[in-house]
Amino acid sequence: MTISTTSIKNSYSGNGSTSVFNYTFKITDDDHITVIIRTDSTGAETTKTKTTHYTVSGVGNSGGGQVTFTSGNIPANTETVLLRRDTPKTQGLDLIENDPMPAENIETAYDKLTSITQELQEELNRTIKVSKTSTITNPELTADATQRAGKILGFDSNGDLDGTIDGTAVQTNATAAANSATAAASSASAAAASAQQAQNVAGGGIVKISSNDTTAALLNDKLAVTGSLTKSILNASGNEQLQLSVAGAAEVYGFNLSFSPSTVYYNVAVQSVGGANKYFILGEQQKTLDLLEGNTYIFDHPAAHPLRFSTDSGNSSAYSTGVTVVSSTRVQIVVATGAPTLYYYCNQHAAMGGQANTPAPFDNNLQLTTTNLGADNITNAQYAAFDDVLFSASGFTFSLSDGSLIATI
């Protein structure tokens, strides 16, 4: 056979209940696949043992097969499952002079070499490299473990790798740079304040609202008030202050966060992978989706491959809550509160779909709440429900002091 795909690994999120995971590449022996469990919170990786932790089926199938975890070893919802082909780096074809040379034997050997090449390329893709137009004279680290201990990996004055850089000096320089930046920012703020004060003194208290303002005037004349808001001048002809007051009881302002649901469209394509059809969403094969509770998701799919939902990876338990089959090429789901982890699948063909997580939504809407212009009708429960209280007062005063605007509550 030929090898028409470059895929050598599959990754899935555990959920504490799913025990069967598909691999989509061909293996010729059940020892030729590595199963790794990654702990999401720490990044720790553990290579599992065949028979003890899992079994393998589908050996020799061009479209792959399944890894089934044994009881007590099912991946939790805090873990990631990685299935990766791992072909032995050996050569088992022995050609004897004048003996028959079957094409199948030759092709099997070529397939093995191609598999090994793909696996090496996948490892190379995860390494740090210089670009094709760049060079590095010495990419090797010559220092031993003792010399490298406690040091930083970097580059020397020639641009070559150096694993003996003293991190203490780097930290000291970074701290000094941060302190310098802080001092510079403080100096800039002081200079701006001094410039503003000088401008106020030179202008005799005359202000403009913006650079586009055509008329300069006193602050009292520029400040307009309406409704229950009033203004008055304190200490007339002395150290004057401009006071703003709200008639009535205390005015309270707060922010409320909430979730506003939305509608999301997905275009579902079908491609043949290793001789078997697979769903592709956003260009990714059997993409793991996150369907937020409360949102509406619309899937447009080929008529020959109707997309449906189930509550198990084997697709034996159909899920219909909030699901509407709109037409032969469209299905819609409104994700219910508390919906379980779902799996999308083709209603006519097996092993085409993937997993759909149903996380609780995050707040995406911000609303301002007030006490209705000072009306004395706010309750303690309403006040306590505010996510963030900006101010609460029966009146507040704005004043000018040394060129600074001060709000007194």
Short mmCIF file of C-alpha atoms in Angstrom, two decimals:
data_model
loop_
_atom_site.label_atom_id
_atom_site.label_comp_id
_atom_site.label_asym_id
_atom_site.label_seq_id
_atom_site.Cartn_x
_atom_site.Cartn_y
_atom_site.Cartn_z
CA MET A 1 0.00 0.00 0.00
CA THR A 2 0.97 3.65 -0.19
CA ILE A 3 1.14 6.07 2.73
CA SER A 4 -1.03 9.06 1.80
CA THR A 5 -1.17 10.87 5.15
CA THR A 6 1.52 12.48 7.27
CA SER A 7 -0.47 12.12 10.50
CA ILE A 8 1.39 10.08 13.13
CA LYS A 9 -0.37 11.11 16.33
CA ASN A 10 -3.79 11.95 17.80
CA SER A 11 -4.58 14.02 20.88
CA TYR A 12 -7.76 13.92 23.01
CA SER A 13 -9.06 15.44 26.24
CA GLY A 14 -10.03 12.97 28.94
CA ASN A 15 -13.39 13.23 30.72
CA GLY A 16 -13.26 10.48 33.34
CA SER A 17 -15.67 8.20 31.46
CA THR A 18 -14.42 7.72 27.88
CA SER A 19 -12.18 4.65 27.66
CA VAL A 20 -11.88 4.18 23.86
CA PHE A 21 -9.81 6.58 21.71
CA ASN A 22 -9.22 6.35 17.95
CA TYR A 23 -5.85 6.50 16.23
CA THR A 24 -5.99 7.45 12.52
CA PHE A 25 -2.70 6.02 11.21
CA LYS A 26 -1.63 2.51 10.25
CA ILE A 27 0.53 0.37 12.56
CA THR A 28 1.83 -3.12 11.77
CA ASP A 29 2.21 -4.27 15.39
CA ASP A 30 0.44 -3.34 18.63
CA ASP A 31 3.86 -2.46 20.08
CA HIS A 32 4.30 0.24 17.43
CA ILE A 33 2.17 2.84 19.24
CA THR A 34 3.09 4.90 22.31
CA VAL A 35 0.33 6.03 24.72
CA ILE A 36 1.13 9.11 26.84
CA ILE A 37 -1.03 10.75 29.54
CA ARG A 38 -0.32 14.43 30.27
CA THR A 39 -1.48 16.10 33.49
CA ASP A 40 -2.88 19.45 32.29
CA SER A 41 -2.16 21.44 35.47
CA THR A 42 1.55 20.50 35.74
CA GLY A 43 2.52 19.34 32.25
CA ALA A 44 3.84 16.03 33.68
CA GLU A 45 3.81 13.23 31.09
CA THR A 46 3.55 9.48 31.80
CA THR A 47 4.05 6.74 29.19
CA LYS A 48 1.53 3.96 29.77
CA THR A 49 2.14 0.19 29.49
CA LYS A 50 0.29 -2.07 27.05
CA THR A 51 -2.01 -4.65 28.69
CA THR A 52 -1.51 -3.09 32.15
CA HIS A 53 -3.09 0.23 31.21
CA TYR A 54 -4.55 -0.26 27.70
CA THR A 55 -5.10 -2.63 24.77
CA VAL A 56 -4.77 -1.96 21.02
CA SER A 57 -7.06 -3.01 18.15
CA GLY A 58 -7.04 -2.32 14.42
CA VAL A 59 -3.43 -3.43 13.76
CA GLY A 60 -2.78 -3.40 9.99
CA ASN A 61 -5.79 -1.22 9.11
CA SER A 62 -4.90 1.68 6.81
CA GLY A 63 -7.39 3.96 8.60
CA GLY A 64 -6.10 3.13 12.07
CA GLY A 65 -7.86 1.56 15.04
CA GLN A 66 -8.60 2.06 18.72
CA VAL A 67 -6.80 2.21 22.05
CA THR A 68 -8.97 0.99 24.94
CA PHE A 69 -7.97 1.88 28.50
CA THR A 70 -8.44 -0.81 31.14
CA SER A 71 -10.63 -0.42 34.22
CA GLY A 72 -9.11 1.96 36.75
CA ASN A 73 -6.92 3.66 34.09
CA ILE A 74 -9.51 5.76 32.23
CA PRO A 75 -8.13 9.30 31.61
CA ALA A 76 -9.61 11.98 33.89
CA ASN A 77 -10.99 15.34 32.78
CA THR A 78 -7.74 16.93 33.97
CA GLU A 79 -5.64 14.84 31.58
CA THR A 80 -4.76 14.81 27.87
CA VAL A 81 -4.35 11.56 25.90
CA LEU A 82 -1.65 11.37 23.17
CA LEU A 83 -1.48 8.41 20.79
CA ARG A 84 1.72 8.43 18.70
CA ARG A 85 3.09 5.92 16.19
CA ASP A 86 6.55 4.66 17.20
CA THR A 87 8.10 2.43 14.52
CA PRO A 88 11.22 0.44 15.51
CA LYS A 89 14.35 1.81 13.83
CA THR A 90 15.34 -1.59 12.42
CA GLN A 91 15.57 -3.20 8.94
CA GLY A 92 13.95 -6.64 8.73
CA LEU A 93 14.00 -7.31 4.95
CA ASP A 94 16.66 -9.90 4.01
CA LEU A 95 17.22 -10.14 0.23
CA ILE A 96 18.92 -13.34 -0.99
CA GLU A 97 20.64 -13.38 -4.38
CA ASN A 98 18.60 -15.08 -7.18
CA ASP A 99 15.60 -15.58 -4.83
CA PRO A 100 12.16 -14.17 -5.70
CA MET A 101 11.65 -10.55 -4.64
CA PRO A 102 7.89 -10.07 -4.02
CA ALA A 103 6.65 -6.50 -4.57
CA GLU A 104 4.69 -6.65 -1.29
CA ASN A 105 7.88 -7.26 0.70
CA ILE A 106 9.64 -4.36 -1.00
CA GLU A 107 6.63 -2.05 -0.50
CA THR A 108 6.34 -3.02 3.19
CA ALA A 109 10.00 -2.14 3.71
CA TYR A 110 9.50 1.21 1.91
CA ASP A 111 6.41 1.89 4.03
CA LYS A 112 8.42 1.26 7.19
CA LEU A 113 11.16 3.67 6.06
CA THR A 114 8.51 6.30 5.25
CA SER A 115 6.92 5.83 8.68
CA ILE A 116 10.28 6.24 10.41
CA THR A 117 11.01 9.35 8.32
CA GLN A 118 7.64 10.89 9.26
CA GLU A 119 8.24 10.21 12.95
CA LEU A 120 11.73 11.77 12.81
CA GLN A 121 10.29 14.78 10.97
CA GLU A 122 7.63 15.22 13.65
CA GLU A 123 10.38 15.29 16.28
CA LEU A 124 12.39 17.78 14.20
CA ASN A 125 9.33 20.02 13.91
CA ARG A 126 9.33 20.32 17.72
CA THR A 127 12.99 21.39 17.93
CA ILE A 128 14.55 24.86 17.97
CA LYS A 129 16.26 25.55 14.63
CA VAL A 130 17.80 28.46 12.76
CA SER A 131 16.11 29.53 9.52
CA LYS A 132 17.23 28.32 6.09
CA THR A 133 18.93 31.66 5.41
CA SER A 134 20.71 31.81 8.77
CA THR A 135 23.81 29.97 9.97
CA ILE A 136 25.26 28.90 13.30
CA THR A 137 28.92 27.91 13.44
CA ASN A 138 28.78 25.66 16.50
CA PRO A 139 25.34 24.32 17.52
CA GLU A 140 26.83 21.99 20.15
CA LEU A 141 27.07 22.55 23.92
CA THR A 142 30.63 21.64 24.93
CA ALA A 143 30.28 22.39 28.67
CA ASP A 144 29.61 19.38 30.90
CA ALA A 145 26.70 19.05 33.35
CA THR A 146 28.66 20.55 36.26
CA GLN A 147 29.54 23.65 34.23
CA ARG A 148 25.95 24.05 33.02
CA ALA A 149 24.30 23.62 36.45
CA GLY A 150 22.38 26.73 37.55
CA LYS A 151 23.21 28.60 34.32
CA ILE A 152 21.10 30.11 31.51
CA LEU A 153 21.07 28.81 27.93
CA GLY A 154 21.84 31.59 25.47
CA PHE A 155 24.27 32.76 22.78
CA ASP A 156 27.85 33.98 23.04
CA SER A 157 29.44 36.94 21.22
CA ASN A 158 29.82 34.81 18.06
CA GLY A 159 26.13 33.84 18.03
CA ASP A 160 26.90 30.24 19.05
CA LEU A 161 25.10 28.30 21.81
CA ASP A 162 26.38 28.89 25.33
CA GLY A 163 25.03 26.97 28.32
CA THR A 164 27.18 28.66 30.99
CA ILE A 165 25.67 32.16 31.15
CA ASP A 166 25.43 33.43 34.74
CA GLY A 167 21.76 34.16 35.46
CA THR A 168 22.57 36.29 38.51
CA ALA A 169 23.95 39.11 36.37
CA VAL A 170 20.96 38.91 34.03
CA GLN A 171 18.52 39.22 36.95
CA THR A 172 20.48 42.15 38.42
CA ASN A 173 20.47 43.98 35.07
CA ALA A 174 16.75 43.33 34.58
CA THR A 175 15.97 44.69 38.05
CA ALA A 176 18.09 47.78 37.41
CA ALA A 177 16.36 48.34 34.06
CA ALA A 178 12.92 48.04 35.71
CA ASN A 179 13.90 50.53 38.42
CA SER A 180 15.18 52.95 35.78
CA ALA A 181 11.93 52.66 33.83
CA THR A 182 9.91 53.33 37.00
CA ALA A 183 12.02 56.39 37.82
CA ALA A 184 11.66 57.70 34.27
CA ALA A 185 7.87 57.30 34.42
CA SER A 186 7.73 59.16 37.75
CA SER A 187 9.83 61.99 36.31
CA ALA A 188 7.57 62.21 33.27
CA SER A 189 4.46 62.41 35.48
CA ALA A 190 6.02 65.14 37.63
CA ALA A 191 7.02 67.11 34.53
CA ALA A 192 3.50 66.83 33.11
CA ALA A 193 1.98 68.02 36.42
CA SER A 194 4.37 70.99 36.52
CA ALA A 195 3.55 71.91 32.93
CA GLN A 196 -0.19 71.75 33.64
CA GLN A 197 0.21 73.90 36.75
CA ALA A 198 2.19 76.47 34.78
CA GLN A 199 -0.47 76.51 32.08
CA ASN A 200 -3.24 77.10 34.63
CA VAL A 201 -1.34 79.95 36.29
CA ALA A 202 -0.48 81.56 32.97
CA GLY A 203 -4.06 81.27 31.76
CA GLY A 204 -5.53 82.91 34.86
CA GLY A 205 -7.87 79.94 35.45
CA ILE A 206 -9.29 80.09 31.92
CA VAL A 207 -9.88 76.59 30.47
CA LYS A 208 -10.92 74.84 27.27
CA ILE A 209 -12.81 71.56 27.14
CA SER A 210 -10.61 70.16 24.32
CA SER A 211 -8.11 71.36 21.72
CA ASN A 212 -11.07 71.91 19.37
CA ASP A 213 -12.83 74.25 21.83
CA THR A 214 -13.14 77.70 20.19
CA THR A 215 -13.88 79.64 23.38
CA ALA A 216 -11.91 79.69 26.64
CA ALA A 217 -13.81 80.53 29.82
CA LEU A 218 -13.88 80.09 33.59
CA LEU A 219 -14.48 76.54 34.86
CA ASN A 220 -17.78 77.59 36.45
CA ASP A 221 -19.01 78.83 33.07
CA LYS A 222 -17.81 75.73 31.22
CA LEU A 223 -19.48 73.23 33.58
CA ALA A 224 -23.13 72.61 32.66
CA VAL A 225 -25.51 70.82 35.02
CA THR A 226 -29.01 69.42 34.48
CA GLY A 227 -31.74 67.65 36.41
CA SER A 228 -31.12 67.14 40.13
CA LEU A 229 -27.42 68.09 39.82
CA THR A 230 -26.54 71.62 41.00
CA LYS A 231 -23.30 73.61 41.27
CA SER A 232 -22.15 76.32 43.69
CA ILE A 233 -18.96 78.28 44.47
CA LEU A 234 -17.46 77.91 47.94
CA ASN A 235 -15.14 80.53 49.54
CA ALA A 236 -16.15 83.23 47.04
CA SER A 237 -13.36 85.75 46.30
CA GLY A 238 -10.93 83.54 48.32
CA ASN A 239 -9.56 80.04 47.70
CA GLU A 240 -12.60 79.22 45.63
CA GLN A 241 -13.93 75.70 45.14
CA LEU A 242 -16.61 74.50 42.74
CA GLN A 243 -19.11 72.16 44.41
CA LEU A 244 -21.46 69.78 42.59
CA SER A 245 -24.43 68.41 44.57
CA VAL A 246 -27.13 65.84 43.88
CA ALA A 247 -30.56 66.55 45.31
CA GLY A 248 -32.09 63.77 47.39
CA ALA A 249 -30.57 60.69 48.95
CA ALA A 250 -27.30 58.92 48.24
CA GLU A 251 -26.47 57.96 44.66
CA VAL A 252 -24.90 54.53 44.20
CA TYR A 253 -23.30 53.26 41.01
CA GLY A 254 -22.21 49.69 40.32
CA PHE A 255 -21.37 47.23 37.56
CA ASN A 256 -23.23 43.99 36.89
CA LEU A 257 -21.60 41.24 34.79
CA SER A 258 -23.73 38.78 32.82
CA PHE A 259 -23.61 36.38 29.88
CA SER A 260 -25.28 37.30 26.59
CA PRO A 261 -25.74 34.21 24.37
CA SER A 262 -24.87 34.29 20.67
CA THR A 263 -25.25 32.19 17.52
CA VAL A 264 -22.20 30.49 15.99
CA TYR A 265 -22.06 28.92 12.51
CA TYR A 266 -19.79 25.99 11.59
CA ASN A 267 -19.24 24.72 8.04
CA VAL A 268 -18.57 20.95 8.20
CA ALA A 269 -16.50 19.43 5.38
CA VAL A 270 -15.75 15.76 4.67
CA GLN A 271 -12.37 14.49 3.49
CA SER A 272 -10.96 11.01 2.97
CA VAL A 273 -8.10 10.19 5.37
CA GLY A 274 -6.36 6.86 4.84
CA GLY A 275 -9.35 5.60 2.86
CA ALA A 276 -11.91 6.58 5.51
CA ASN A 277 -14.12 9.72 5.53
CA LYS A 278 -13.60 12.19 8.38
CA TYR A 279 -15.33 15.41 9.42
CA PHE A 280 -13.20 18.58 9.10
CA ILE A 281 -14.24 21.73 11.00
CA LEU A 282 -12.27 24.98 10.62
CA GLY A 283 -9.76 22.98 8.58
CA GLU A 284 -9.02 20.52 11.43
CA GLN A 285 -9.80 16.80 11.34
CA GLN A 286 -12.35 15.72 13.96
CA LYS A 287 -11.81 18.99 15.85
CA THR A 288 -12.63 18.99 19.58
CA LEU A 289 -15.28 21.73 20.01
CA ASP A 290 -16.26 23.91 22.96
CA LEU A 291 -20.03 24.54 22.87
CA LEU A 292 -20.88 27.12 25.55
CA GLU A 293 -24.08 26.61 27.53
CA GLY A 294 -26.78 28.99 26.29
CA ASN A 295 -25.25 29.55 22.84
CA THR A 296 -26.84 28.40 19.58
CA TYR A 297 -24.61 26.46 17.18
CA ILE A 298 -25.59 25.82 13.55
CA PHE A 299 -23.75 23.12 11.57
CA ASP A 300 -23.97 23.05 7.76
CA HIS A 301 -22.94 19.58 6.53
CA PRO A 302 -23.06 17.52 3.30
CA ALA A 303 -26.42 15.83 2.75
CA ALA A 304 -24.73 12.42 2.48
CA HIS A 305 -23.14 12.82 5.94
CA PRO A 306 -25.82 14.13 8.37
CA LEU A 307 -24.26 15.36 11.63
CA ARG A 308 -25.89 14.34 14.91
CA PHE A 309 -25.00 14.31 18.64
CA SER A 310 -24.61 11.60 21.28
CA THR A 311 -23.51 11.30 24.91
CA ASP A 312 -20.91 8.57 24.32
CA SER A 313 -17.93 8.22 22.00
CA GLY A 314 -19.42 5.05 20.50
CA ASN A 315 -22.48 7.11 19.45
CA SER A 316 -24.95 4.57 20.84
CA SER A 317 -26.90 7.13 22.93
CA ALA A 318 -28.34 9.89 20.74
CA TYR A 319 -28.66 13.35 22.34
CA SER A 320 -31.66 15.45 21.32
CA THR A 321 -32.07 18.16 23.99
CA GLY A 322 -32.12 21.51 22.18
CA VAL A 323 -31.27 19.79 18.87
CA THR A 324 -33.25 20.71 15.73
CA VAL A 325 -32.73 19.09 12.32
CA VAL A 326 -33.40 22.16 10.16
CA SER A 327 -32.89 20.47 6.78
CA SER A 328 -30.96 17.65 5.09
CA THR A 329 -27.83 19.83 5.21
CA ARG A 330 -28.25 21.71 8.50
CA VAL A 331 -28.60 20.81 12.17
CA GLN A 332 -28.90 23.24 15.10
CA ILE A 333 -28.28 22.84 18.83
CA VAL A 334 -29.07 25.24 21.68
CA VAL A 335 -26.76 24.04 24.45
CA ALA A 336 -28.75 23.46 27.62
CA THR A 337 -27.53 24.40 31.10
CA GLY A 338 -25.73 21.41 32.61
CA ALA A 339 -25.44 19.64 29.27
CA PRO A 340 -23.07 16.60 29.38
CA THR A 341 -19.94 16.18 27.29
CA LEU A 342 -21.20 15.47 23.75
CA TYR A 343 -19.87 13.69 20.70
CA TYR A 344 -20.77 14.68 17.12
CA TYR A 345 -20.97 11.90 14.53
CA CYS A 346 -22.23 11.01 11.04
CA ASN A 347 -25.65 9.37 11.19
CA GLN A 348 -24.74 7.20 8.20
CA HIS A 349 -21.03 6.34 8.62
CA ALA A 350 -18.87 5.38 11.61
CA ALA A 351 -15.75 7.05 13.09
CA MET A 352 -16.13 10.42 11.34
CA GLY A 353 -16.79 12.78 14.26
CA GLY A 354 -15.20 14.00 17.47
CA GLN A 355 -15.81 15.38 20.95
CA ALA A 356 -17.81 18.50 21.87
CA ASN A 357 -17.22 19.87 25.38
CA THR A 358 -20.06 21.91 26.96
CA PRO A 359 -18.42 24.34 29.43
CA ALA A 360 -20.35 26.92 31.42
CA PRO A 361 -20.23 30.33 29.69
CA PHE A 362 -18.11 33.23 30.83
CA ASP A 363 -19.54 36.72 31.47
CA ASN A 364 -19.35 38.84 28.32
CA ASN A 365 -21.76 41.70 29.10
CA LEU A 366 -21.17 44.71 31.39
CA GLN A 367 -24.11 46.79 32.71
CA LEU A 368 -24.13 49.93 34.87
CA THR A 369 -26.63 49.96 37.76
CA THR A 370 -27.66 53.14 39.65
CA THR A 371 -30.23 54.15 42.27
CA ASN A 372 -32.34 56.07 39.75
CA LEU A 373 -30.89 59.60 40.09
CA GLY A 374 -30.81 59.71 43.87
CA ALA A 375 -34.24 58.21 44.54
CA ASP A 376 -34.26 56.86 48.07
CA ASN A 377 -35.39 53.35 47.08
CA ILE A 378 -32.26 51.15 47.04
CA THR A 379 -32.33 48.07 49.28
CA ASN A 380 -29.46 46.44 51.16
CA ALA A 381 -29.81 43.40 48.90
CA GLN A 382 -29.47 45.57 45.78
CA TYR A 383 -26.44 47.32 47.22
CA ALA A 384 -24.75 44.01 48.15
CA ALA A 385 -25.44 42.62 44.66
CA PHE A 386 -23.24 45.24 42.99
CA ASP A 387 -20.04 43.64 41.61
CA ASP A 388 -18.12 46.90 42.00
CA VAL A 389 -19.30 50.05 43.85
CA LEU A 390 -17.76 53.20 42.39
CA PHE A 391 -19.00 55.70 44.97
CA SER A 392 -21.84 56.24 47.45
CA ALA A 393 -22.48 59.74 48.76
CA SER A 394 -25.17 62.37 49.16
CA GLY A 395 -22.98 64.84 47.25
CA PHE A 396 -19.43 65.33 46.06
CA THR A 397 -17.16 68.31 45.41
CA PHE A 398 -14.71 68.99 42.60
CA SER A 399 -11.94 71.51 43.42
CA LEU A 400 -8.81 72.92 41.80
CA SER A 401 -5.64 72.85 43.94
CA ASP A 402 -2.19 73.67 42.54
CA GLY A 403 -3.32 72.76 39.04
CA SER A 404 -4.83 69.37 40.05
CA LEU A 405 -8.52 68.43 39.83
CA ILE A 406 -9.68 66.88 43.14
CA ALA A 407 -12.96 65.00 43.71
CA THR A 408 -14.10 65.01 47.34
CA ILE A 409 -16.88 62.61 48.34
#
